[in-house]
């Protein structure tokens, strides 16, 4: 009887394998669930020590899998960070996609579509995929159309508990996607919440019965009730993101698909507050990152190897048994996942590179409109070194346009309302003031990056060492900003043309035409 059972099981396995191959997939291929928050800081998750924000489901992934303590996003803004994730390239290698709100070229390959075309994966996304920007003539996230993250699954909605929270029921849309699958075909799904992106229901913390004394205020903010309340409102939306993680895990468990699903949970960058989102400081680019993969990953480990968003696509492709395309420059962290060790697995993964060009509009330089704030940085275990290439420019946008590289908020209003001589005015300068060409922060002593040591004579040697290392690595990667062609980033057009014409009172100005005049047409996905 036992032999007959074994033979029957073997026959069923062969049938499953053959059926899978006829569809282009293998029965042992894992599923991929990529879960990403919109604007959630690393320190807002319990696994990283948060107390006033409760994230039991993210923490579950960390405890049942691997928690990465040194995960980074390469460029701390929505569009460029997500482009790094999907393409496997460093931000400065992505041409127009290094900027926020671009016309995304069709030259790039995206890992979900590679999995669909080369390995027969069923793919989809809900909520926020890549964006904002234009891809294939559509405004990403504004229409129920394809996205670099996959075909859209956004039709199911639910009444949110607070204003500002999207009515998209992300977990229910994931369930609908699973319902649509044939047999046990492998899937790759992107679950991207729109929370905790602004705006928030003002003082929702009161309705939720929260205690402001439990809120942690970082060193770059004054400790006021306004800012504590803003942080508490933000915490509610982080927890909303976490509830959808839990519902997705429950659905996979109910279907018996949890153990063969590689689950990654992260955020695109830090919280939507001054000096965080869009800024080259640790809270802007140091992201939460936890991975679960059943018994294939030893649970309860914390890995300190440096990983970055360009590493995600090659890792997922390797897990699926698919060769990475030539465009990929990131490095798979599959060895870190499969190791049974904690701590530093690969001694050479001891730093990461970061950078930005133009994020939002509203910055000028003489006659030039909508220019960026070009910066590059290197982060090691001990140091953050930042090089600001245009220190004469305003880092958060020009004051007369409202510092547009910072989302509106009670915290922003408080800081920008301060006047010279006020006891808190230096907090305004930290968030919105001009910055020196070089910045250096000692991470252990100053994790909030408020004391710049670059001008200290005692740190001349480390500044020179880190700058040389940064230049060497970026030159090897072909970074235009290092190789003398960085001005092109100022001219890749932002897709919000009419808004810019109104902002600058220049109805005749067209950034697309300006780019084509300088560099030729057809190279930035403008068709």
XYZ file of C-alpha atoms in Angstrom:
527
model
C 0.000 0.000 0.000
C 2.852 2.381 0.912
C 4.594 1.635 -2.436
C 1.377 2.337 -4.367
C 0.969 5.637 -2.514
C 4.544 6.652 -3.298
C 4.095 5.748 -6.957
C 0.875 7.755 -7.111
C 2.573 10.765 -5.514
C 5.439 10.502 -7.986
C 3.005 10.332 -10.892
C 1.155 13.400 -9.629
C 4.461 15.265 -9.291
C 5.382 14.409 -12.887
C 1.980 15.547 -14.142
C 2.284 18.804 -12.185
C 5.781 19.413 -13.536
C 4.745 18.721 -17.127
C 1.691 20.965 -16.838
C 3.830 23.682 -15.334
C 6.405 23.441 -18.117
C 3.670 23.688 -20.730
C 2.765 27.033 -19.191
C 6.388 28.135 -18.943
C 6.766 27.578 -15.206
C 8.278 24.983 -12.915
C 6.362 23.472 -10.031
C 9.121 24.266 -7.539
C 9.342 27.962 -8.352
C 8.525 30.118 -5.326
C 5.884 32.786 -5.280
C 6.960 36.390 -4.709
C 5.033 38.870 -2.571
C 6.640 42.299 -2.401
C 5.013 44.593 0.187
C 5.990 48.260 0.242
C 4.793 51.240 2.274
C 4.714 54.769 0.927
C 6.798 57.019 3.238
C 7.325 54.869 6.357
C 10.528 55.341 8.348
C 12.626 52.421 9.538
C 12.385 53.540 13.162
C 8.586 53.339 12.970
C 8.578 49.521 13.168
C 8.683 47.445 16.310
C 11.410 45.189 14.965
C 13.681 48.254 14.893
C 12.723 49.409 18.365
C 9.632 51.578 17.815
C 7.392 51.845 20.862
C 4.641 54.284 19.897
C 3.923 52.558 16.570
C 2.623 48.981 16.715
C 3.582 46.772 13.757
C 3.024 43.132 14.781
C 2.767 41.835 11.216
C 5.978 43.381 9.915
C 7.596 42.164 13.118
C 6.248 38.679 12.418
C 7.989 38.595 9.044
C 11.193 39.666 10.775
C 10.905 37.056 13.549
C 9.975 34.252 11.129
C 12.636 35.286 8.637
C 15.517 37.739 8.332
C 15.671 41.360 9.467
C 18.167 43.515 7.579
C 19.600 46.282 9.744
C 21.544 47.971 6.916
C 19.009 48.303 4.066
C 18.973 51.448 1.901
C 16.937 52.875 -0.945
C 19.683 54.496 -3.111
C 17.571 57.645 -3.710
C 15.009 58.781 -1.080
C 12.014 59.715 -3.214
C 9.100 57.668 -4.578
C 9.747 57.466 -8.338
C 13.543 57.043 -8.288
C 13.554 54.618 -5.356
C 10.923 52.420 -7.000
C 12.746 52.570 -10.333
C 15.849 51.177 -8.589
C 13.755 48.360 -7.123
C 12.186 47.341 -10.410
C 15.206 47.663 -12.717
C 18.096 46.573 -10.505
C 20.084 49.698 -11.370
C 21.561 52.485 -9.284
C 19.646 55.724 -9.540
C 22.321 57.734 -11.406
C 22.417 54.954 -14.021
C 18.721 55.384 -14.804
C 18.883 58.593 -16.829
C 15.433 60.257 -16.656
C 14.296 57.797 -13.953
C 16.827 59.246 -11.510
C 14.375 62.142 -11.185
C 10.924 62.269 -9.620
C 7.878 62.566 -11.909
C 9.688 61.588 -15.141
C 8.563 60.383 -18.524
C 9.767 56.812 -17.972
C 11.519 55.347 -21.007
C 10.472 51.992 -22.432
C 14.122 50.963 -22.702
C 14.115 49.610 -19.143
C 13.164 46.068 -18.157
C 11.263 45.452 -14.916
C 11.575 42.267 -12.898
C 7.828 41.430 -12.697
C 7.462 41.511 -16.471
C 10.695 39.533 -16.891
C 9.241 36.843 -14.627
C 6.029 36.809 -16.637
C 7.744 36.607 -20.013
C 10.597 34.260 -19.161
C 9.265 32.074 -16.348
C 5.482 32.060 -16.765
C 4.710 33.941 -13.553
C 1.306 35.510 -13.040
C 1.935 39.111 -12.026
C -0.003 42.045 -10.653
C 0.043 44.988 -8.295
C -2.350 46.866 -6.065
C -2.186 50.380 -4.647
C 0.967 52.223 -5.601
C 3.458 50.613 -7.958
C 6.087 52.639 -9.742
C 5.327 56.346 -9.792
C 4.493 59.098 -9.880
C 5.341 59.737 -13.511
C 4.361 58.784 -17.050
C 4.831 55.280 -18.465
C 3.514 54.103 -21.822
C 1.531 57.325 -22.112
C -0.346 56.809 -18.833
C -0.084 58.638 -15.530
C 1.206 55.976 -13.150
C -1.193 55.343 -10.300
C -3.986 57.482 -11.771
C -5.500 54.875 -14.063
C -6.341 51.190 -13.793
C -3.636 50.370 -16.317
C -0.411 48.413 -16.503
C 2.514 49.590 -14.424
C 6.173 48.563 -14.297
C 5.090 46.642 -11.163
C 2.493 44.668 -13.148
C -1.154 44.813 -14.255
C -3.415 46.707 -11.858
C -5.674 45.088 -9.252
C -7.374 48.091 -7.664
C -11.092 47.549 -8.190
C -12.053 46.484 -4.672
C -12.493 49.333 -2.216
C -13.527 49.777 1.397
C -14.367 52.697 3.654
C -11.150 53.789 5.406
C -11.161 54.528 9.140
C -9.708 58.034 8.724
C -9.561 60.733 6.084
C -6.352 60.648 4.104
C -6.252 56.849 4.006
C -6.947 55.441 0.542
C -10.167 53.533 -0.039
C -8.290 50.846 -2.001
C -8.614 47.547 -0.148
C -5.120 46.270 -0.903
C -5.456 42.916 0.837
C -8.834 42.212 -0.780
C -7.379 43.001 -4.196
C -4.529 40.590 -3.464
C -7.131 37.944 -2.625
C -8.919 38.635 -5.906
C -5.630 38.252 -7.746
C -5.025 34.877 -6.065
C -8.558 33.798 -7.003
C -7.725 34.460 -10.653
C -4.723 32.136 -10.780
C -4.692 28.831 -12.627
C -3.788 25.789 -10.546
C -0.634 26.378 -8.495
C 1.150 28.557 -11.045
C 3.775 30.800 -9.429
C 2.887 34.425 -8.890
C 4.723 37.683 -8.348
C 2.580 40.334 -6.697
C 3.400 43.887 -5.597
C 1.285 45.092 -2.667
C 1.976 48.801 -2.386
C -0.053 50.801 0.088
C -0.486 54.546 -0.320
C 0.032 54.994 3.400
C 1.535 56.653 5.356
C 1.837 59.237 2.546
C 0.220 62.578 3.334
C -2.317 63.939 3.947
C -3.596 62.795 7.314
C -6.813 63.469 9.142
C -5.692 66.237 11.464
C -5.589 65.113 15.099
C -6.800 61.627 14.245
C -4.640 60.587 17.193
C -7.264 62.112 19.499
C -10.071 60.040 18.015
C -7.827 56.995 18.285
C -7.159 57.666 21.968
C -3.385 58.013 21.708
C -1.042 59.364 24.373
C 1.345 61.986 22.983
C 3.797 61.371 25.808
C 4.628 58.024 24.164
C 5.700 59.657 20.878
C 9.410 59.763 20.117
C 10.592 63.116 18.720
C 13.873 62.979 16.719
C 16.689 65.393 17.444
C 16.101 67.432 14.270
C 12.672 68.613 15.543
C 11.691 70.740 18.523
C 9.557 68.907 21.054
C 6.137 70.571 20.700
C 2.569 69.307 20.927
C 2.020 70.189 17.253
C 4.883 67.977 16.137
C 4.033 65.175 18.546
C 0.466 65.220 17.247
C 1.662 65.124 13.643
C 3.885 62.136 14.415
C 0.983 60.387 16.151
C -1.280 60.943 13.120
C 1.477 59.465 10.970
C 1.750 56.427 13.265
C -1.902 55.560 12.620
C -1.213 55.234 8.910
C 1.908 53.120 9.450
C -0.268 50.758 11.453
C -2.821 50.708 8.608
C -0.051 49.513 6.306
C 0.774 46.817 8.837
C -2.808 45.529 8.962
C -2.646 44.768 5.245
C 0.564 42.817 5.770
C -1.309 40.703 8.310
C -4.297 40.126 6.048
C -2.033 39.097 3.163
C -0.181 36.617 5.376
C -3.456 35.155 6.608
C -4.720 34.706 3.052
C -1.569 32.916 1.963
C -1.728 30.685 5.030
C -5.393 29.874 4.394
C -4.537 28.742 0.858
C -1.508 26.735 1.910
C 0.827 28.984 -0.073
C 2.602 30.830 2.716
C 5.623 28.567 3.053
C 6.532 28.664 -0.650
C 6.218 32.427 -0.932
C 9.205 34.739 -0.669
C 7.828 37.760 1.196
C 9.684 41.070 1.327
C 8.329 43.953 3.404
C 9.857 47.413 3.164
C 9.171 51.115 2.527
C 10.319 53.334 -0.315
C 11.864 55.932 2.036
C 11.388 57.742 5.311
C 8.373 59.554 6.689
C 6.882 62.635 4.940
C 8.369 65.159 7.312
C 10.944 67.946 6.946
C 14.581 66.779 6.746
C 13.448 63.182 6.109
C 11.604 62.384 2.884
C 13.682 63.380 -0.118
C 16.749 64.284 1.937
C 20.180 62.655 2.115
C 20.094 61.920 5.818
C 19.792 58.556 7.521
C 16.084 58.729 8.314
C 15.364 59.471 4.647
C 17.251 56.624 3.019
C 17.725 53.949 5.722
C 14.680 51.720 5.209
C 12.898 48.874 7.012
C 13.506 45.531 5.316
C 12.383 42.066 6.419
C 12.220 38.827 4.419
C 10.348 35.575 5.080
C 10.585 32.408 2.988
C 9.265 29.463 4.958
C 11.848 26.935 6.055
C 14.255 27.995 3.296
C 15.327 30.936 5.442
C 16.481 30.347 8.999
C 14.194 32.387 11.206
C 15.036 34.963 13.820
C 18.235 36.279 12.261
C 19.419 39.878 11.939
C 21.845 40.456 9.067
C 24.087 43.516 9.044
C 25.323 43.242 5.431
C 24.567 46.416 3.469
C 21.890 45.945 0.833
C 20.279 48.532 -1.428
C 17.200 48.726 -3.646
C 19.146 47.893 -6.844
C 19.887 44.523 -5.186
C 16.217 43.522 -4.990
C 15.558 42.712 -8.666
C 18.620 40.438 -9.109
C 17.723 38.660 -5.851
C 14.148 37.964 -6.935
C 15.243 36.861 -10.390
C 17.842 34.504 -8.908
C 15.270 33.039 -6.516
C 13.034 32.341 -9.513
C 15.877 30.809 -11.519
C 15.861 33.562 -14.140
C 19.017 35.203 -15.457
C 19.259 38.924 -14.768
C 19.408 41.146 -17.881
C 22.542 43.109 -18.721
C 21.045 46.334 -17.367
C 21.214 45.023 -13.773
C 24.069 46.457 -11.693
C 22.789 45.517 -8.238
C 24.059 42.451 -6.383
C 21.824 39.603 -5.238
C 21.553 39.108 -1.487
C 20.335 35.516 -1.803
C 23.504 34.255 -0.016
C 22.523 36.429 2.962
C 19.032 34.920 2.947
C 20.216 31.332 2.760
C 22.987 31.676 5.312
C 22.279 30.333 8.784
C 24.396 33.033 10.383
C 23.496 36.422 11.807
C 25.581 39.585 11.640
C 27.920 40.355 8.753
C 27.861 37.468 6.246
C 30.012 39.073 3.551
C 32.722 41.356 4.975
C 32.832 43.326 1.717
C 29.211 44.445 2.011
C 30.193 47.204 4.425
C 28.935 50.371 2.715
C 26.286 51.718 0.370
C 26.052 54.548 -2.168
C 23.249 57.115 -2.268
C 22.272 60.111 -4.329
C 19.619 62.423 -5.704
C 19.071 64.910 -8.492
C 15.724 66.660 -9.030
C 12.863 65.524 -6.882
C 10.144 68.175 -6.923
C 9.853 71.335 -8.983
C 10.192 74.858 -7.582
C 13.947 75.318 -7.612
C 15.782 77.711 -9.924
C 19.387 78.608 -10.665
C 19.658 81.904 -12.536
C 17.672 81.434 -15.757
C 17.399 77.665 -15.265
C 14.030 76.394 -14.064
C 13.133 73.183 -12.200
C 16.719 72.257 -11.475
C 17.734 69.593 -8.989
C 19.784 69.507 -5.837
C 22.516 67.067 -6.881
C 24.048 65.111 -4.031
C 25.915 61.857 -3.638
C 26.745 60.055 -0.412
C 28.452 57.035 1.038
C 27.195 55.365 4.213
C 29.426 52.983 6.178
C 28.909 51.369 9.574
C 30.399 54.433 11.246
C 29.980 57.391 8.904
C 27.694 59.227 6.528
C 29.584 61.431 4.087
C 27.530 63.689 1.766
C 28.764 65.729 -1.209
C 26.428 68.540 -2.296
C 27.471 69.607 -5.805
C 25.391 72.803 -5.977
C 25.423 74.244 -2.445
C 24.307 77.634 -3.754
C 20.884 76.106 -4.478
C 18.120 75.646 -1.914
C 18.046 71.947 -0.944
C 14.295 71.785 -0.348
C 13.289 74.158 -3.131
C 13.226 77.939 -3.351
C 11.496 79.763 -0.463
C 9.325 81.847 -2.805
C 7.737 78.665 -4.144
C 7.089 77.194 -0.706
C 9.911 74.673 -0.277
C 8.128 72.221 -2.565
C 10.534 69.328 -1.938
C 8.791 68.917 1.419
C 5.162 67.827 1.772
C 2.777 70.198 3.485
C 2.146 69.336 7.133
C 1.630 70.826 10.588
C 5.334 70.207 11.233
C 6.363 72.062 8.084
C 4.015 74.945 8.898
C 5.424 75.223 12.400
C 9.035 75.285 11.225
C 8.518 77.662 8.298
C 6.570 80.004 10.558
C 9.531 80.550 12.860
C 11.457 83.805 12.744
C 15.107 84.654 13.356
C 15.766 84.812 17.076
C 13.131 82.245 18.031
C 14.496 79.511 20.304
C 13.554 76.899 17.699
C 14.775 78.757 14.611
C 17.818 76.500 14.194
C 15.412 73.612 13.532
C 14.090 75.550 10.538
C 17.657 75.986 9.294
C 18.355 72.255 9.715
C 15.330 71.361 7.614
C 15.187 74.119 4.987
C 18.411 76.146 5.058
C 21.242 75.952 2.538
C 23.834 73.264 3.148
C 27.622 73.175 2.795
C 29.413 71.339 0.016
C 30.474 68.552 2.378
C 28.709 66.945 5.319
C 29.989 64.259 7.689
C 28.045 62.554 10.470
C 29.192 60.038 13.091
C 26.298 57.575 12.965
C 26.614 55.938 16.370
C 26.913 59.209 18.287
C 24.590 61.197 16.003
C 22.048 58.881 14.314
C 19.741 61.826 13.518
C 22.565 63.551 11.597
C 22.424 66.997 13.184
C 26.104 67.676 13.935
C 28.158 68.176 10.773
C 31.773 67.190 11.421
C 33.084 67.929 7.929
C 34.468 71.315 9.002
C 36.212 69.859 12.048
C 40.020 69.746 11.445
C 40.129 66.466 13.361
C 38.078 64.795 10.618
C 39.936 65.993 7.525
C 41.444 62.567 6.892
C 38.147 60.653 7.055
C 36.452 63.263 4.832
C 39.161 62.845 2.204
C 39.080 59.055 2.469
C 35.305 58.815 2.055
C 35.205 61.346 -0.785
C 37.891 59.402 -2.652
C 36.053 56.130 -2.123
C 32.761 57.693 -3.248
C 34.336 59.140 -6.405
C 36.021 55.861 -7.272
C 32.824 53.836 -6.954
C 30.691 56.333 -8.871
C 33.238 56.670 -11.678
C 33.198 52.894 -12.063
C 29.404 53.012 -12.332
C 29.501 55.726 -14.997
C 27.710 58.368 -12.936
C 27.257 61.411 -15.222
C 27.471 63.751 -12.230
C 31.008 62.521 -11.492
C 32.069 62.140 -15.115
C 31.328 65.744 -16.101
C 27.874 65.365 -17.688
C 25.694 65.877 -14.651
C 23.851 68.876 -16.062
C 21.648 66.505 -18.093
C 19.702 65.628 -14.931
C 18.489 69.239 -14.699
C 16.975 68.975 -18.172
C 15.205 65.620 -18.083
C 11.644 66.969 -18.128
C 9.270 66.749 -15.201
C 5.930 65.563 -16.553
C 3.883 68.330 -14.818
C 4.369 70.845 -17.607
C 1.342 73.085 -17.082
C 1.949 73.262 -13.343
C 5.519 74.446 -13.934
C 4.381 77.061 -16.453
C 1.971 78.432 -13.854
C 4.487 78.241 -11.006
C 7.171 80.186 -12.863
C 4.674 82.405 -14.725
C 6.207 81.208 -17.983
C 3.390 79.900 -20.212
C 5.845 79.714 -23.115
C 8.280 77.395 -21.316
C 8.155 73.706 -22.180
C 10.705 71.390 -20.507
C 10.174 68.663 -23.118
C 11.035 71.009 -25.956
C 13.994 72.360 -23.970
C 15.382 68.868 -23.468
C 14.917 67.911 -27.114
C 16.594 71.119 -28.220
C 19.665 70.289 -26.151
C 19.869 66.509 -26.398
C 17.634 65.342 -29.222
C 14.257 63.659 -29.099
C 13.092 60.132 -28.461
C 15.394 59.265 -25.571
C 13.287 59.752 -22.453
C 10.004 57.984 -23.127
C 8.212 61.127 -24.291
C 6.180 59.492 -27.038
